[in-house]
C-alpha cells in the first residue's frame, strides 16, 4: 500500500532550520559545542561547561538543531514529492514517524530537565548588578586591593599592593614606606584594624604599624626576627587594648603599652604547630564573647581561648564535627551571629555558631564551582554570600532561598562589570552598598 502525505507548510517552516547553518552558528560560540552531542550525559556536561566558562549555553539553537533532525525524519517518511526515491511500506514509515516523534519528545524533556538543573546551580552570567569603580585613575596608590577598614569616624582605609590609602569619599590620601621613621614598614598592606582609641593598626610584609590619630604619625613594630614570620596577614584589636597578629608561623599578641609582640605558645601534644599550618590571609576573627580568637589554617578550623590560654582543634575536640581537620580559609563574621568559612577539602561553605560550636549551614559549591581555595566570604544584610576563590571565580549565593550561584566576571568591553576577577576584601556600608577590593581596583 502506497501512502503519500504532503507537509508543505511544515516543510517551508523547517527548511529555514538548515542544519549546517545552525552548526555554523554554534561554532561561533567562544567554547565549541561538539556536533555529535547526543546523550543526556553530554548535554549535562556541556551545560555545566558553558556556565563555568562564562558563556551562555545555546539552548534554543540546540533545540532547533535536534528538532530539525526529528522533523526531517518525520516528513522524509511521507513527503514523497521531495523524496521520489523512497518507496517504504506503510509500516516502515509509521515506525519512522513514531521514532521521530519520540526523539523530539525526549529531547524536549531532557532540555527541560537540564534547564532546571542549570538554574538551580548557576544563574545568568550577566546579573542585574551595576558596579562602579575606583582605580589608580581616581587616586588609589594601587589597583591591587588587600583589605578595607571603615573606621569609627566613617573614613575608609584601604590596604594595597603599594601602600595605604585613606579615602574620605572624595579624595585619596596615600602613605608609603620610606627611610623616614614616620612611614610604613612595607608597602604591601595585608590587614587593618582600629583600636579603642581610634588608632589604625596594619599588618604588612615586614611587621606591623600603628597610625596614631592624635599626632598623625606612624610607629613600627616587629612581630618576629624571622623574615617569614614578619609577614602579617591578619590583625585585630581587643577591648583590653591588646593587638593580635597572625603570620605564617603563628599567632602573636601585643599587650597594651608594650613594644614587643609575644608569640602564643603552641601545644604540640594537641597537634598545634604553626611550623606546618600557616594561618590563612583573611584567617582570623574575634569571637562574639570577646574572649576567643578563631583561625582557619591548613589543618582546619582552630580556636584560641584567651583567658584559659588553651587551643581547641580537631585533636582535642573530636566530639564537635566543626573541628574536622579539613583545610580551611576565608573566615568571616556576619551581622547574624554566625561565622562562615571555606572548606577547601569538601569544596563547600560552612556556617557555624561560635558560642555553641555547632554547624548551622553547609552549602556545596560543586558542580557550579569546582576547585580553588577560598579567598573571601561576605554575607550581606539580605543573606546573600559574596565569595571569591583562588581560581579567580567571583560569585554570590542566595543560600536561604533558591541556593542560586551567580558568577561575576570582569569584561573590558563592559564598563560596569566587576573591576577584577579576584578579591581579598569585601564589605557592606551603612547604605547597603557592597565594596569589593579586587586585583583591578574597587
Short mmCIF file of C-alpha atoms in Angstrom, two decimals:
data_model
loop_
_atom_site.label_atom_id
_atom_site.label_comp_id
_atom_site.label_asym_id
_atom_site.label_seq_id
_atom_site.Cartn_x
_atom_site.Cartn_y
_atom_site.Cartn_z
CA UNK A 1 0.00 0.00 0.00
CA UNK A 2 1.35 3.36 -1.06
CA UNK A 3 0.84 6.35 1.24
CA UNK A 4 1.53 9.92 0.27
CA UNK A 5 1.27 12.86 2.62
CA UNK A 6 2.26 16.46 1.91
CA UNK A 7 3.68 18.62 4.69
CA UNK A 8 4.31 21.64 2.52
CA UNK A 9 3.65 24.19 5.26
CA UNK A 10 5.87 22.39 7.77
CA UNK A 11 8.49 21.96 5.11
CA UNK A 12 8.59 25.70 4.48
CA UNK A 13 8.93 26.35 8.24
CA UNK A 14 11.63 23.79 8.97
CA UNK A 15 13.56 24.39 5.76
CA UNK A 16 14.72 27.61 7.40
CA UNK A 17 16.30 25.48 10.13
CA UNK A 18 19.20 24.42 7.99
CA UNK A 19 21.42 22.08 10.00
CA UNK A 20 24.66 23.43 8.59
CA UNK A 21 23.61 26.99 9.39
CA UNK A 22 22.90 26.09 13.00
CA UNK A 23 26.19 24.24 13.33
CA UNK A 24 28.00 27.24 11.91
CA UNK A 25 26.35 29.50 14.50
CA UNK A 26 27.24 27.08 17.26
CA UNK A 27 30.88 27.11 16.23
CA UNK A 28 30.93 30.86 16.66
CA UNK A 29 30.41 30.43 20.38
CA UNK A 30 33.52 31.11 22.46
CA UNK A 31 33.55 27.47 23.54
CA UNK A 32 32.71 24.98 20.81
CA UNK A 33 29.71 22.74 21.18
CA UNK A 34 30.54 19.36 19.71
CA UNK A 35 28.47 18.43 16.67
CA UNK A 36 27.98 14.90 17.90
CA UNK A 37 26.46 15.75 21.26
CA UNK A 38 23.62 13.28 21.55
CA UNK A 39 23.33 11.75 25.02
CA UNK A 40 21.81 13.24 28.13
CA UNK A 41 25.19 13.00 29.89
CA UNK A 42 26.83 15.05 27.15
CA UNK A 43 24.09 17.65 27.39
CA UNK A 44 24.57 17.95 31.15
CA UNK A 45 28.33 18.19 30.76
CA UNK A 46 28.02 20.89 28.11
CA UNK A 47 25.64 22.99 30.20
CA UNK A 48 27.94 22.89 33.24
CA UNK A 49 30.95 23.63 31.00
CA UNK A 50 29.27 26.65 29.44
CA UNK A 51 28.33 28.10 32.83
CA UNK A 52 31.81 27.55 34.27
CA UNK A 53 33.48 29.24 31.30
CA UNK A 54 31.15 32.21 31.44
CA UNK A 55 29.33 31.53 28.20
CA UNK A 56 25.61 31.19 27.71
CA UNK A 57 24.64 27.69 26.61
CA UNK A 58 22.89 28.00 23.18
CA UNK A 59 19.80 26.09 24.28
CA UNK A 60 17.47 27.48 21.64
CA UNK A 61 19.86 26.75 18.83
CA UNK A 62 20.46 23.23 20.10
CA UNK A 63 16.72 22.53 20.43
CA UNK A 64 16.14 23.73 16.86
CA UNK A 65 19.04 21.64 15.62
CA UNK A 66 17.85 18.46 17.29
CA UNK A 67 14.16 19.05 16.40
CA UNK A 68 15.25 19.62 12.83
CA UNK A 69 16.64 16.10 12.75
CA UNK A 70 13.48 14.73 14.33
CA UNK A 71 11.14 16.62 11.98
CA UNK A 72 13.23 15.71 8.95
CA UNK A 73 12.92 12.07 9.92
CA UNK A 74 9.13 12.58 10.07
CA UNK A 75 8.46 14.41 6.85
CA UNK A 76 11.02 12.45 4.84
CA UNK A 77 8.85 9.44 5.59
CA UNK A 78 5.77 10.85 3.87
CA UNK A 79 6.84 13.83 1.84
CA UNK A 80 7.44 11.71 -1.23
CA UNK A 81 7.19 14.67 -3.61
CA UNK A 82 10.53 15.85 -2.22
CA UNK A 83 11.97 12.35 -1.90
CA UNK A 84 10.73 10.41 -5.01
CA UNK A 85 13.17 7.55 -4.48
CA UNK A 86 11.55 6.48 -1.21
CA UNK A 87 9.16 3.53 -1.52
CA UNK A 88 8.87 2.36 2.05
CA UNK A 89 5.97 0.24 3.13
CA UNK A 90 3.43 1.95 5.32
CA UNK A 91 4.55 0.02 8.42
CA UNK A 92 8.12 1.14 7.93
CA UNK A 93 7.05 4.76 7.56
CA UNK A 94 4.82 4.52 10.60
CA UNK A 95 7.75 3.21 12.64
CA UNK A 96 10.00 6.07 11.50
CA UNK A 97 7.24 8.56 12.23
CA UNK A 98 6.79 7.25 15.78
CA UNK A 99 10.57 7.17 16.29
CA UNK A 100 10.90 10.79 15.16
CA UNK A 101 8.14 11.96 17.48
CA UNK A 102 9.67 10.06 20.40
CA UNK A 103 13.06 11.61 19.64
CA UNK A 104 11.57 15.09 19.65
CA UNK A 105 9.74 14.49 22.93
CA UNK A 106 12.86 13.00 24.56
CA UNK A 107 14.94 15.99 23.53
CA UNK A 108 12.42 18.45 24.94
CA UNK A 109 12.21 16.54 28.23
CA UNK A 110 15.99 16.35 28.61
CA UNK A 111 16.47 20.02 27.83
CA UNK A 112 13.70 20.99 30.26
CA UNK A 113 15.42 18.96 33.00
CA UNK A 114 18.83 20.39 32.15
CA UNK A 115 17.49 23.95 32.16
CA UNK A 116 16.05 23.36 35.62
CA UNK A 117 19.34 21.90 36.81
CA UNK A 118 21.31 24.81 35.41
CA UNK A 119 19.08 27.40 37.07
CA UNK A 120 19.40 25.69 40.45
CA UNK A 121 23.20 25.76 40.31
CA UNK A 122 24.28 28.74 38.22
CA UNK A 123 22.30 31.84 37.35
CA UNK A 124 22.79 34.16 34.40
CA UNK A 125 26.36 35.27 33.86
CA UNK A 126 25.28 38.88 33.45
CA UNK A 127 23.31 39.69 36.61
CA UNK A 128 21.40 42.93 37.02
CA UNK A 129 24.05 44.44 39.28
CA UNK A 130 25.93 47.56 38.25
CA UNK A 131 29.49 48.04 39.51
CA UNK A 132 31.04 51.49 39.90
CA UNK A 133 34.83 51.62 40.00
CA UNK A 134 37.59 53.40 41.89
CA UNK A 135 41.08 52.86 40.47
CA UNK A 136 44.52 54.42 40.22
CA UNK A 137 43.00 57.00 37.89
CA UNK A 138 40.93 58.22 40.83
CA UNK A 139 43.92 58.39 43.18
CA UNK A 140 44.38 54.87 44.53
CA UNK A 141 48.03 54.01 45.09
CA UNK A 142 47.46 50.57 43.50
CA UNK A 143 44.61 48.71 41.84
CA UNK A 144 45.53 45.54 43.77
CA UNK A 145 43.40 45.78 46.91
CA UNK A 146 44.19 43.69 50.00
CA UNK A 147 41.85 44.97 52.72
CA UNK A 148 39.24 47.50 53.83
CA UNK A 149 38.57 49.19 57.15
CA UNK A 150 35.71 51.62 57.78
CA UNK A 151 36.78 53.38 60.97
CA UNK A 152 34.62 54.84 63.75
CA UNK A 153 34.59 58.24 62.03
CA UNK A 154 33.39 56.93 58.70
CA UNK A 155 36.76 57.11 56.93
CA UNK A 156 37.59 54.24 54.60
CA UNK A 157 41.12 52.86 54.88
CA UNK A 158 42.40 50.68 52.04
CA UNK A 159 45.46 48.43 52.12
CA UNK A 160 47.00 47.76 48.72
CA UNK A 161 49.96 46.19 46.99
CA UNK A 162 51.67 49.58 47.04
CA UNK A 163 50.79 51.49 50.15
CA UNK A 164 47.99 52.56 52.47
CA UNK A 165 45.11 54.75 51.30
CA UNK A 166 42.72 56.95 53.28
CA UNK A 167 39.50 57.84 51.45
CA UNK A 168 37.05 60.46 52.70
CA UNK A 169 34.51 59.94 49.92
CA UNK A 170 36.08 62.49 47.59
CA UNK A 171 39.86 62.31 47.85
CA UNK A 172 42.53 59.65 48.38
CA UNK A 173 45.48 60.26 50.68
CA UNK A 174 48.36 57.84 50.17
CA UNK A 175 51.01 56.58 52.61
CA UNK A 176 54.12 54.65 51.60
CA UNK A 177 57.24 53.04 53.00
CA UNK A 178 60.40 55.12 53.04
CA UNK A 179 63.59 55.70 55.02
CA UNK A 180 61.67 58.20 57.12
CA UNK A 181 60.76 56.80 60.54
CA UNK A 182 57.26 58.26 60.12
CA UNK A 183 56.27 55.85 57.36
CA UNK A 184 55.05 52.32 56.70
CA UNK A 185 57.40 49.39 57.40
CA UNK A 186 56.45 47.95 53.99
CA UNK A 187 54.21 48.96 51.10
CA UNK A 188 52.33 45.63 51.00
CA UNK A 189 49.48 46.20 53.46
CA UNK A 190 47.57 42.96 54.13
CA UNK A 191 45.23 43.77 57.03
CA UNK A 192 43.80 46.70 59.01
CA UNK A 193 42.13 47.18 62.39
CA UNK A 194 41.10 50.03 64.70
CA UNK A 195 41.77 50.05 68.44
CA UNK A 196 39.57 51.54 71.16
CA UNK A 197 41.41 54.88 70.89
CA UNK A 198 40.76 55.26 67.18
CA UNK A 199 44.30 54.41 66.12
CA UNK A 200 44.75 52.38 62.93
CA UNK A 201 46.86 49.20 63.03
CA UNK A 202 48.06 47.36 59.95
CA UNK A 203 49.90 44.19 59.01
CA UNK A 204 52.48 44.29 56.22
CA UNK A 205 55.10 42.08 54.63
CA UNK A 206 57.58 43.32 57.20
CA UNK A 207 55.87 43.77 60.54
CA UNK A 208 53.05 45.87 61.99
CA UNK A 209 52.42 49.61 62.03
CA UNK A 210 50.22 51.87 64.12
CA UNK A 211 48.96 55.19 62.80
CA UNK A 212 48.34 57.48 65.78
CA UNK A 213 45.30 59.63 65.14
CA UNK A 214 46.32 62.43 67.52
CA UNK A 215 49.71 63.23 66.03
CA UNK A 216 49.24 61.73 62.55
CA UNK A 217 52.39 59.64 62.87
CA UNK A 218 53.33 56.02 62.23
CA UNK A 219 55.02 53.69 64.70
CA UNK A 220 56.54 50.39 63.58
CA UNK A 221 56.51 47.05 65.37
CA UNK A 222 58.39 43.90 64.50
CA UNK A 223 56.38 40.75 65.04
CA UNK A 224 59.34 38.37 64.85
CA UNK A 225 63.01 38.29 63.97
CA UNK A 226 62.17 35.69 61.35
CA UNK A 227 61.60 37.19 57.87
CA UNK A 228 58.88 34.59 57.23
CA UNK A 229 57.03 35.33 60.46
CA UNK A 230 57.27 39.05 59.73
CA UNK A 231 54.60 38.65 57.03
CA UNK A 232 51.49 39.70 58.95
CA UNK A 233 48.36 38.61 57.10
CA UNK A 234 45.65 39.28 59.71
CA UNK A 235 45.35 41.72 62.60
CA UNK A 236 42.71 42.61 65.18
CA UNK A 237 42.32 44.67 68.36
CA UNK A 238 40.54 43.51 71.51
CA UNK A 239 38.78 45.52 74.23
CA UNK A 240 41.61 45.04 76.72
CA UNK A 241 43.88 47.07 74.45
CA UNK A 242 45.79 44.10 73.04
CA UNK A 243 46.70 43.82 69.38
CA UNK A 244 46.70 40.34 67.80
CA UNK A 245 48.62 39.48 64.65
CA UNK A 246 48.90 36.25 62.67
CA UNK A 247 51.59 35.17 60.26
CA UNK A 248 52.82 32.04 58.52
CA UNK A 249 54.48 30.98 61.76
CA UNK A 250 51.77 31.53 64.32
CA UNK A 251 49.70 33.84 66.46
CA UNK A 252 51.19 36.87 68.27
CA UNK A 253 49.92 39.26 70.92
CA UNK A 254 50.99 42.80 71.80
CA UNK A 255 49.63 43.76 75.27
CA UNK A 256 48.64 47.41 75.70
CA UNK A 257 51.60 49.65 76.48
CA UNK A 258 54.26 47.16 75.40
CA UNK A 259 56.63 47.38 72.45
CA UNK A 260 57.24 43.71 71.65
CA UNK A 261 54.81 41.13 70.28
CA UNK A 262 54.72 37.83 72.15
CA UNK A 263 54.16 34.55 70.38
CA UNK A 264 51.27 32.46 71.64
CA UNK A 265 52.73 29.12 72.58
CA UNK A 266 51.67 26.12 70.56
CA UNK A 267 50.57 22.83 72.07
CA UNK A 268 52.36 20.21 70.02
CA UNK A 269 50.79 17.42 72.07
CA UNK A 270 47.41 18.55 70.74
CA UNK A 271 48.59 18.97 67.19
CA UNK A 272 49.10 22.76 67.31
CA UNK A 273 52.24 23.52 65.33
CA UNK A 274 52.38 26.57 63.09
CA UNK A 275 55.62 25.48 61.54
CA UNK A 276 53.34 23.30 59.42
CA UNK A 277 49.98 25.07 59.49
CA UNK A 278 50.09 28.60 58.26
CA UNK A 279 47.22 30.79 59.34
CA UNK A 280 45.48 31.99 56.22
CA UNK A 281 45.11 35.51 54.99
CA UNK A 282 41.59 36.63 55.99
CA UNK A 283 42.14 33.89 58.55
CA UNK A 284 41.44 35.40 62.00
CA UNK A 285 38.37 36.87 63.76
CA UNK A 286 37.40 37.63 67.33
CA UNK A 287 34.63 35.58 68.92
CA UNK A 288 31.33 37.22 69.96
CA UNK A 289 32.26 36.72 73.62
CA UNK A 290 35.46 38.77 73.05
CA UNK A 291 37.33 36.00 74.84
CA UNK A 292 38.22 33.74 71.94
CA UNK A 293 40.00 34.03 68.62
CA UNK A 294 39.01 31.84 65.68
CA UNK A 295 41.50 30.95 62.98
CA UNK A 296 41.48 28.99 59.71
CA UNK A 297 44.61 27.04 58.77
CA UNK A 298 45.84 24.28 56.50
CA UNK A 299 44.94 21.82 59.25
CA UNK A 300 41.42 23.11 59.72
CA UNK A 301 39.50 25.43 62.00
CA UNK A 302 41.06 26.35 65.36
CA UNK A 303 40.06 28.42 68.37
CA UNK A 304 42.22 30.07 70.99
CA UNK A 305 40.63 30.77 74.38
CA UNK A 306 42.31 33.92 75.65
CA UNK A 307 41.75 33.66 79.40
CA UNK A 308 42.34 29.90 79.57
CA UNK A 309 45.30 30.16 77.16
CA UNK A 310 44.01 26.99 75.57
CA UNK A 311 43.80 25.79 71.97
CA UNK A 312 40.81 23.95 70.51
CA UNK A 313 41.19 21.94 67.31
CA UNK A 314 40.49 18.54 65.78
CA UNK A 315 42.91 16.79 68.13
CA UNK A 316 41.18 17.69 71.38
CA UNK A 317 37.60 18.36 70.23
CA UNK A 318 36.66 15.39 68.13
CA UNK A 319 33.14 15.40 69.55
CA UNK A 320 32.46 18.60 67.58
CA UNK A 321 32.07 17.97 63.80
CA UNK A 322 33.09 21.59 63.34
CA UNK A 323 36.71 20.65 64.07
CA UNK A 324 37.21 18.19 61.21
CA UNK A 325 40.81 18.91 60.24
CA UNK A 326 39.90 19.95 56.70
CA UNK A 327 41.97 22.66 55.06
CA UNK A 328 40.06 25.88 55.73
CA UNK A 329 40.26 29.54 54.69
CA UNK A 330 38.34 32.82 54.43
CA UNK A 331 36.68 33.04 57.83
CA UNK A 332 34.23 35.91 58.23
CA UNK A 333 31.86 37.42 60.79
CA UNK A 334 28.21 38.07 59.86
CA UNK A 335 25.58 40.51 61.19
CA UNK A 336 23.52 37.49 62.28
CA UNK A 337 25.84 35.96 64.88
CA UNK A 338 27.25 33.05 62.91
CA UNK A 339 30.62 32.77 61.16
CA UNK A 340 31.39 31.43 57.69
CA UNK A 341 34.48 29.71 56.39
CA UNK A 342 35.53 27.95 53.18
CA UNK A 343 36.10 24.19 53.48
CA UNK A 344 38.73 23.65 50.79
CA UNK A 345 38.72 19.85 51.02
CA UNK A 346 34.96 19.35 50.63
CA UNK A 347 34.54 22.42 48.40
CA UNK A 348 31.72 23.83 50.48
CA UNK A 349 30.88 26.85 52.61
CA UNK A 350 30.26 26.21 56.30
CA UNK A 351 28.41 28.45 58.74
CA UNK A 352 28.69 27.79 62.47
CA UNK A 353 27.63 29.26 65.77
CA UNK A 354 30.86 30.18 67.65
CA UNK A 355 29.04 30.08 71.00
CA UNK A 356 27.81 26.50 70.69
CA UNK A 357 30.50 25.34 68.22
CA UNK A 358 27.78 23.74 66.11
CA UNK A 359 27.40 23.85 62.34
CA UNK A 360 24.33 25.81 61.16
CA UNK A 361 24.56 25.66 57.37
CA UNK A 362 26.63 23.99 54.68
CA UNK A 363 26.43 24.90 51.02
CA UNK A 364 28.04 22.69 48.39
CA UNK A 365 29.75 24.52 45.53
CA UNK A 366 30.07 21.65 43.05
CA UNK A 367 29.43 21.32 40.15
CA UNK A 368 28.99 25.05 39.51
CA UNK A 369 32.24 25.89 41.32
CA UNK A 370 34.89 23.20 41.33
CA UNK A 371 38.34 23.60 42.84
CA UNK A 372 40.25 26.51 44.27
CA UNK A 373 40.99 27.65 47.82
CA UNK A 374 38.65 30.16 49.39
CA UNK A 375 39.83 33.76 49.45
CA UNK A 376 36.96 35.91 50.72
CA UNK A 377 33.43 35.50 52.09
CA UNK A 378 30.95 38.26 52.94
CA UNK A 379 27.32 37.80 54.00
CA UNK A 380 25.27 40.92 53.26
CA UNK A 381 22.15 42.15 55.01
CA UNK A 382 19.94 40.17 52.62
CA UNK A 383 21.60 36.84 53.49
CA UNK A 384 23.46 36.76 50.21
CA UNK A 385 27.01 35.44 50.23
CA UNK A 386 29.72 37.17 48.19
CA UNK A 387 32.55 34.70 47.62
CA UNK A 388 35.88 34.58 45.85
CA UNK A 389 38.35 31.72 45.44
CA UNK A 390 41.88 31.33 44.16
CA UNK A 391 40.65 30.12 40.78
CA UNK A 392 39.67 33.73 40.07
CA UNK A 393 35.97 32.96 40.46
CA UNK A 394 33.75 35.67 41.97
CA UNK A 395 30.20 34.65 42.76
CA UNK A 396 27.20 35.13 45.02
CA UNK A 397 24.97 32.51 46.67
CA UNK A 398 21.40 33.14 47.76
CA UNK A 399 21.80 30.43 50.38
CA UNK A 400 18.50 30.79 52.26
CA UNK A 401 16.21 30.92 49.22
CA UNK A 402 16.99 29.37 45.86
CA UNK A 403 20.64 28.48 46.57
CA UNK A 404 21.39 30.06 43.19
CA UNK A 405 25.02 30.73 42.34
CA UNK A 406 25.63 33.85 40.25
CA UNK A 407 29.09 34.28 38.74
CA UNK A 408 30.63 37.70 38.05
CA UNK A 409 33.43 38.28 35.58
CA UNK A 410 35.39 41.33 34.58
CA UNK A 411 34.95 42.27 30.95
CA UNK A 412 36.91 45.09 29.36
CA UNK A 413 34.10 45.77 26.91
CA UNK A 414 31.53 46.28 29.70
CA UNK A 415 32.34 49.35 31.76
CA UNK A 416 30.02 48.46 34.64
CA UNK A 417 31.29 44.89 35.08
CA UNK A 418 33.19 43.96 38.24
CA UNK A 419 36.63 45.60 38.47
CA UNK A 420 38.58 42.32 38.71
CA UNK A 421 38.16 38.56 38.95
CA UNK A 422 39.78 38.11 42.36
CA UNK A 423 39.08 39.86 45.66
CA UNK A 424 40.80 39.83 49.05
CA UNK A 425 38.48 42.45 50.52
CA UNK A 426 34.70 42.76 50.81
CA UNK A 427 32.45 44.92 52.99
CA UNK A 428 28.94 46.39 53.12
CA UNK A 429 28.48 50.01 54.12
CA UNK A 430 25.65 51.51 56.14
CA UNK A 431 23.80 52.40 52.95
CA UNK A 432 23.74 48.77 51.82
CA UNK A 433 26.33 49.11 49.04
CA UNK A 434 28.83 46.28 48.61
CA UNK A 435 32.50 47.22 48.32
CA UNK A 436 34.78 44.66 46.67
CA UNK A 437 38.53 45.18 46.61
CA UNK A 438 39.85 43.31 43.59
CA UNK A 439 43.04 42.93 41.62
CA UNK A 440 41.72 45.60 39.26
CA UNK A 441 40.56 48.22 41.75
CA UNK A 442 37.39 48.76 43.76
#
